[in-house]
Every structure is written in structure tokens, then in C-alpha cells.
CSV table of C-alpha atoms in Angstrom, one decimal:
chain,number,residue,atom,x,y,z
A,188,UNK,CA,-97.9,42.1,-73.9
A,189,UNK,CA,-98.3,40.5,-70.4
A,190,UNK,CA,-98.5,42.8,-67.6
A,191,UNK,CA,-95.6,40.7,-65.9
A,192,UNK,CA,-93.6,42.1,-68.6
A,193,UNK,CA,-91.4,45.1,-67.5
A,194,UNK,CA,-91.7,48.1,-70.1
A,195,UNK,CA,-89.3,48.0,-73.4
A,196,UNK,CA,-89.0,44.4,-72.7
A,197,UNK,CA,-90.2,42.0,-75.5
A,198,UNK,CA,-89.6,39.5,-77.9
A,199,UNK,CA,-87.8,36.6,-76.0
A,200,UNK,CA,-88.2,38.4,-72.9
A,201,UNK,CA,-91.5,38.6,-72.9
A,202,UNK,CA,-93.3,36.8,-69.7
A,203,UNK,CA,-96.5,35.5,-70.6
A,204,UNK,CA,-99.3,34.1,-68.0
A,205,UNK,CA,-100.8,35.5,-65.2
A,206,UNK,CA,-98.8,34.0,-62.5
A,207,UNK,CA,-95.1,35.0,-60.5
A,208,UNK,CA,-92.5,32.7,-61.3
A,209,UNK,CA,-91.8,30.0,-58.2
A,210,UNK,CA,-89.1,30.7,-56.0
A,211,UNK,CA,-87.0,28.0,-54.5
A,212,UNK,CA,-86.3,27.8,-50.8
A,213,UNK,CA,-83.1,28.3,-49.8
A,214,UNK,CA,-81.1,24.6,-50.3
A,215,UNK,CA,-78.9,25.9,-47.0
A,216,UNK,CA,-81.8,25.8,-44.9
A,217,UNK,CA,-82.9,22.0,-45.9
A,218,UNK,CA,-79.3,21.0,-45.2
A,219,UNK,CA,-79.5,22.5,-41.5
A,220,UNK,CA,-83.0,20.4,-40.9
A,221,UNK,CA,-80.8,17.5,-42.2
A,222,UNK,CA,-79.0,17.9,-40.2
A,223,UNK,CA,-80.2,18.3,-37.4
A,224,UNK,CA,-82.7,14.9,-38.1
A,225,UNK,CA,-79.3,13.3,-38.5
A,226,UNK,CA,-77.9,13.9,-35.0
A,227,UNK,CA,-81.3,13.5,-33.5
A,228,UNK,CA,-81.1,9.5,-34.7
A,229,UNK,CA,-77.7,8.6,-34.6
A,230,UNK,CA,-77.7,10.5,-30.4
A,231,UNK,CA,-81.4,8.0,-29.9
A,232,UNK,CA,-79.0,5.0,-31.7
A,233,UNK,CA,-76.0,5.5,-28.6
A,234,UNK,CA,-78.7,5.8,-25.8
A,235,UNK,CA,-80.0,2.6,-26.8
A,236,UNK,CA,-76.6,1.1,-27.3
A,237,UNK,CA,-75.7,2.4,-24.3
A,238,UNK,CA,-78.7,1.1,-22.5
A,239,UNK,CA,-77.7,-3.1,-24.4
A,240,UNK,CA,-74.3,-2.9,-22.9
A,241,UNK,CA,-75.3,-1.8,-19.2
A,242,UNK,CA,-78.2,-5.1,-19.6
A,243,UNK,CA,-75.7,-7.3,-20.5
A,244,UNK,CA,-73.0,-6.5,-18.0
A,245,UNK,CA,-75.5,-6.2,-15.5
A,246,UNK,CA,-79.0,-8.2,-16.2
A,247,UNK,CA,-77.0,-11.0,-18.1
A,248,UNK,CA,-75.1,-12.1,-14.8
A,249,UNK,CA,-78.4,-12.3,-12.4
A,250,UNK,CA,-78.6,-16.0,-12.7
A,251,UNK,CA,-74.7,-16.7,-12.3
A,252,UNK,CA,-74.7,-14.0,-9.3
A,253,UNK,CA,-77.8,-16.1,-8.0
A,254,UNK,CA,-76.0,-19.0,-7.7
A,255,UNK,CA,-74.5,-21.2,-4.3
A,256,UNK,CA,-71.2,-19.9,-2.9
A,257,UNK,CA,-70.5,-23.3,-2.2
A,258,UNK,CA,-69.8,-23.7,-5.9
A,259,UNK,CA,-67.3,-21.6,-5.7
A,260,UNK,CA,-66.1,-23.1,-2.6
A,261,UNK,CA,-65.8,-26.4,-4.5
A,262,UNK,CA,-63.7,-25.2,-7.2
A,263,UNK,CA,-61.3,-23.8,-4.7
A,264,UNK,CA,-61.3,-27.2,-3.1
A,265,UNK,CA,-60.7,-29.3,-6.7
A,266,UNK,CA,-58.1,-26.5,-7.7
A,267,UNK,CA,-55.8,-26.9,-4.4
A,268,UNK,CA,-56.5,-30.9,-4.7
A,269,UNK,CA,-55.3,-30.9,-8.1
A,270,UNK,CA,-52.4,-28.3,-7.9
A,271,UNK,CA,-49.0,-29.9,-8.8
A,272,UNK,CA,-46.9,-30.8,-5.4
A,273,UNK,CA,-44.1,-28.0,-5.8
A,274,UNK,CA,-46.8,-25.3,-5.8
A,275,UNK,CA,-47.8,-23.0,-3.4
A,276,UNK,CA,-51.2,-24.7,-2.4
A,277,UNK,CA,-49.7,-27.6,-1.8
A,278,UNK,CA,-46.8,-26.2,0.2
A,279,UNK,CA,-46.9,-27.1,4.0
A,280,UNK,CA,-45.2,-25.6,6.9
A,281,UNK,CA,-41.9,-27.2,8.0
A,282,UNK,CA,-41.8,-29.6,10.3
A,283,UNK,CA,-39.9,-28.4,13.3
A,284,UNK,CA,-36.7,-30.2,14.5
A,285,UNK,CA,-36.5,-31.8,18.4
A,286,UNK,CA,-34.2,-30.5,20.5
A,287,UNK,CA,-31.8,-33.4,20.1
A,288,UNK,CA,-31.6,-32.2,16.1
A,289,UNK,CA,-30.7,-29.3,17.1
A,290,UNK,CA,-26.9,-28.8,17.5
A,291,UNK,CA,-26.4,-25.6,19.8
A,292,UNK,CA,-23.0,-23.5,20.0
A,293,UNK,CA,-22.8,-21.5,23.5
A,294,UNK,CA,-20.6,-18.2,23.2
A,295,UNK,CA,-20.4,-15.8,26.3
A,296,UNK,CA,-20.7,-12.2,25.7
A,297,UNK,CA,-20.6,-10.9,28.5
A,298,UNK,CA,-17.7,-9.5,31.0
A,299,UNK,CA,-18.9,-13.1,33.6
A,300,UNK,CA,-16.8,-16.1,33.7
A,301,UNK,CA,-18.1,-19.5,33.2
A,302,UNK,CA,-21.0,-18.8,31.8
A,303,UNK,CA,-21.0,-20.3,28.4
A,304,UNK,CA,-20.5,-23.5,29.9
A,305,UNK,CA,-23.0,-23.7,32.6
A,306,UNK,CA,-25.7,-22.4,30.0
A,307,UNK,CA,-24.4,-25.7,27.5
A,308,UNK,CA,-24.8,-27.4,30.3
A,309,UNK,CA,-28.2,-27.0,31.2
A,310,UNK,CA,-29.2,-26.9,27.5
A,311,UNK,CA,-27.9,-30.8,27.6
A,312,UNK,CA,-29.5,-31.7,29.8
A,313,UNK,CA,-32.7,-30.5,28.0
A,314,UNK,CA,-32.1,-32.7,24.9
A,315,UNK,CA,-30.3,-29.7,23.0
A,316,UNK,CA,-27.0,-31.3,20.9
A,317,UNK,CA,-24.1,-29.0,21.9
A,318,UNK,CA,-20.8,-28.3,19.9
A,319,UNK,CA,-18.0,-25.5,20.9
A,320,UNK,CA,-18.5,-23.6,24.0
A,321,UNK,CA,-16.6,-20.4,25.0
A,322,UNK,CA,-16.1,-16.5,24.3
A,323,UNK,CA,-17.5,-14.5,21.7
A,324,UNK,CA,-15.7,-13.4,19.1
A,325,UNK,CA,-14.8,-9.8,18.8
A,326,UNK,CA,-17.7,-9.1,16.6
A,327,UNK,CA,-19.7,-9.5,19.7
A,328,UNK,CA,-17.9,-9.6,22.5
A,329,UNK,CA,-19.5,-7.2,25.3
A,330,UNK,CA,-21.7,-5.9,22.3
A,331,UNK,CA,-25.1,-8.1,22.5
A,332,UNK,CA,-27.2,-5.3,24.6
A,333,UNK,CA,-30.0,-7.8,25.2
A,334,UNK,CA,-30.7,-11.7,27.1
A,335,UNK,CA,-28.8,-13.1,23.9
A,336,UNK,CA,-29.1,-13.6,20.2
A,337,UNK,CA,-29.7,-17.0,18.1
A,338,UNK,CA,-27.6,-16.9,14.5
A,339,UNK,CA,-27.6,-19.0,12.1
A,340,UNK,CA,-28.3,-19.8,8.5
A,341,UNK,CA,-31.4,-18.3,6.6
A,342,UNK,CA,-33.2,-22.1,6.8
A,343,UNK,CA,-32.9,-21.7,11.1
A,344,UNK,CA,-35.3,-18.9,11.4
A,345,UNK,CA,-38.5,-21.3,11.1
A,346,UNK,CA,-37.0,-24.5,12.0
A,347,UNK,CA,-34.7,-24.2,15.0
A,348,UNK,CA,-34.7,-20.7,15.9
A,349,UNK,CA,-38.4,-20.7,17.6
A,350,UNK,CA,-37.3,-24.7,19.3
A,351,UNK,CA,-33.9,-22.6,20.8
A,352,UNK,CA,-35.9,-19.8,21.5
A,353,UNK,CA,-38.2,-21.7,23.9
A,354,UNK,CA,-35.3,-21.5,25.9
A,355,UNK,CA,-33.9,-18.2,26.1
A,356,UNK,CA,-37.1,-15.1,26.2
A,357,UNK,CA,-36.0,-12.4,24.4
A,358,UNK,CA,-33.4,-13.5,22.4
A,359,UNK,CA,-32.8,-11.9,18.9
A,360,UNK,CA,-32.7,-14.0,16.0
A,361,UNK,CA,-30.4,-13.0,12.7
A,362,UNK,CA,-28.9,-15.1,10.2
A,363,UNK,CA,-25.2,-15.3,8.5
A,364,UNK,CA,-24.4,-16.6,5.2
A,365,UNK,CA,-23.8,-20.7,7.4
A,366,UNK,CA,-24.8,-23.8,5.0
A,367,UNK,CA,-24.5,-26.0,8.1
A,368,UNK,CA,-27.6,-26.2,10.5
A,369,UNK,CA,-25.7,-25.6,13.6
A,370,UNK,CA,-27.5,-22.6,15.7
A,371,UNK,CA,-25.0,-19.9,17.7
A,372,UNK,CA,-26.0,-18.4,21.2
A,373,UNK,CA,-24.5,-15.6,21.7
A,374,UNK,CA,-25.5,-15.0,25.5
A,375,UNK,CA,-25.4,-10.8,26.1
A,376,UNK,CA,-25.2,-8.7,28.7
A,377,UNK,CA,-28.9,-9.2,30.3
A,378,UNK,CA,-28.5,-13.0,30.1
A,379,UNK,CA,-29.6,-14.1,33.6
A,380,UNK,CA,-30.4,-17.3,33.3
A,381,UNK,CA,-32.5,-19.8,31.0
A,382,UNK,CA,-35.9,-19.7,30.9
A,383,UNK,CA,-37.5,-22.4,33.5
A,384,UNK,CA,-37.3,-25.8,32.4
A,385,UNK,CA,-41.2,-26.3,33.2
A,386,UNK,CA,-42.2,-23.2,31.1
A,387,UNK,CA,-39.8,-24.2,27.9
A,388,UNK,CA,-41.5,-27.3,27.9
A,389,UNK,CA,-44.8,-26.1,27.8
A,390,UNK,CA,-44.1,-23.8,25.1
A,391,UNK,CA,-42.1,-26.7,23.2
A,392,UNK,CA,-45.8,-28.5,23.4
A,393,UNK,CA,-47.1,-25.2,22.0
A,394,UNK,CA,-44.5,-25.6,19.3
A,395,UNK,CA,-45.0,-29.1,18.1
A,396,UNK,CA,-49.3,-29.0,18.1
A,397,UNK,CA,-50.3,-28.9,13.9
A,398,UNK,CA,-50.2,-25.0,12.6
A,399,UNK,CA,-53.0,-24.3,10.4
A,400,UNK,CA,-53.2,-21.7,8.1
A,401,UNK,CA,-55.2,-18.9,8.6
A,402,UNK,CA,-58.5,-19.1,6.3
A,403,UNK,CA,-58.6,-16.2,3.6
A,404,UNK,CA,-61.6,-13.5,4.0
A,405,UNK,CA,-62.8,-15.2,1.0
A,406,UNK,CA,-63.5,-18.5,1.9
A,407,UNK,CA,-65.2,-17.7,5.1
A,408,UNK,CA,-68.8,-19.2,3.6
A,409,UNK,CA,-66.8,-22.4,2.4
């Protein structure tokens, strides 16, 4: 009998040989190193994605990034050239109307007689087209605070309210609900006189020089 053999035990039980039986490790513990090698790559796999996507959103452009500003510019320029004539690029400013074009109604608002008609008067004789002269209504009667106020429709405010308004300073523009293109002046209860036919003529000149439009921050290298 075999030393390894523990006493009473024999037959079948017997252990024969000189050597222990093998143990296994542990399978738990192979699992963890697994594991653990398994994190290790796919963590090393999203730092290198990671790194790709940051070259190409950043690297890839250099030469694009490198290039002119003035082909930028030019595409600008083709777009605007190209855009449809109802569109926004190719929208102008309004042409403003002369004086003549301009048909003026002269209310008084104020608690002084006559004054409605020597206002139309002088306004005539400026090139202004003038249609009914006389006292407010009661909407503004001795209510218009300041030199006067211009009212008309929505389509006056940049057409003949800044051509009027050359020759009254201070007066407040609004608009009403009007379809004509006749313009109201209401004259209040600061109303001296018109402005000074030398000065409403200079800024008429002012007036009727081209308007350009202001150049976006954009195209300041263009």
C-alpha cells in the first residue's frame, strides 16, 4: 500500500505513486485577470478613437482654414448676384418722394388762430402738395404736447415722413390704418414756426444723396 494511502483505505481507493494529486487554480481568479485585460484594451481602443475624431475635426480642416478670405468674399458676391429679385439681397431702399409728391394736410392744435393756414402756406411755397387745412379733430385738439406730429399710413414712415420732417424739428411720427399716401400735420402746442427754409433744404440734399447699407462685421476683409 502507498504511503499516500490513508489507513483502512484500500482496494479502489488505494492511491498509488509517489506524487500529490494537482490542484487547480481557482477558475474565479482567471476570470478577474480577464477581465481586467479586457477593459484594459477596449479603454486603449476609445483613447485612440478619441484621439481620430479630434484629427479629423481639427487636422483635416488646416488646408481649407489656410485658404484666401477673398474666396469666401466671392461666393458672397456670386450668391447676392444670383439671388432672385424679390429677395432680401436684392432688396433696395425706397426711393424717397419730392416734395411736390408729397400731398400735406395742415391741422392746428393748438388754442392760436390762423395757424394751420399760414403753416400750408409756407409749405407751398416749398414744393409740398397741400389738401384740407384747419382744426384738429377732437382726438388731438390741444393734446399734441410737442412742435407737431406727422400721421399717416404704415408705407409714410420711410418715404414721406423723413421729406415732411425736414420741415418741422421734432415732430413725432405715427401711423393710422390710411391706404392713401396723403401725410397729416398735426401742429401742437410748441409749434413756433417751420424750420428755416435754408436749413430744410440742406437736409433735403442730405435726404436725396444714395444710402448705402452698412457692411456686415463679416465682410470687412472683402
Amino acid at each position: 500500500m502507498s504511503m499516500l494511502t490513508p489507513p483502512g483505505m484500500g482496494g479502489k481507493y488505494r492511491i498509488t505513486g509517489d506524487k500529490y494529486p494537482r490542484m487547480r487554480r481557482p477558475s474565479g481568479r482567471r476570470r478577474i485577470v480577464l477581465a481586467v485585460i479586457a477593459s484594459a484594451v477596449a479603454v486603449g481602443l476609445i483613447g485612440w478613437g478619441t484621439l481620430q475624431l479630434i484629427d479629423v475635426f481639427t487636422g483635416g480642416d488646416k488646408a481649407s482654414a489656410a485658404a484666401p478670405a477673398a474666396k469666401d468674399c466671392d461666393r458672397d458676391r456670386d450668391r447676392k448676384q444670383a439671388a432672385p429679385a424679390g429677395s432680401s439681397d436684392a432688396a433696395k431702399p425706397k426711393p424717397l418722394p419730392e416734395p411736390g409728391q408729397i400731398k400735406v394736410n395742415v391741422f392746428n392744435a393748438t388754442p392760436r388762430g390762423g395757424l394751420a393756414k399760414d403753416t400750408a402756406d409756407e409749405l407751398k411755397k416749398r414744393g409740398f402738395a397741400i389738401g384740407e387745412v384747419g382744426n384738429a379733430t377732437k382726438a388731438f385738439d390741444k393734446k399734441v404736447k410737442g412742435t407737431g406730429i406727422l400721421l399717416g399710413a404704415k408705407s409714410a414712415a420711410d418715404t414721406a415722413f423723413p421729406v415732411l420732417g425736414t420741415q418741422l424739428a421734432g415732430a413725432e411720427p405715427k401711423t393710422d390704418g390710411r391706404k392713401g399716401g396723403e401725410v397729416d400735420l398735426i401742429l401742437g402746442t410748441k409749434f413756433k414756426d417751420l424750420t428755416k427754409k435754408a436749413d430744410a433744404d440742406k437736409a433735403l440734399a442730405e435726404l436725396a444723396k444714395p444710402r448705402s447699407t452698412p457692411a456686415k462685421s463679416g465682410d470687412k476683409n472683402c
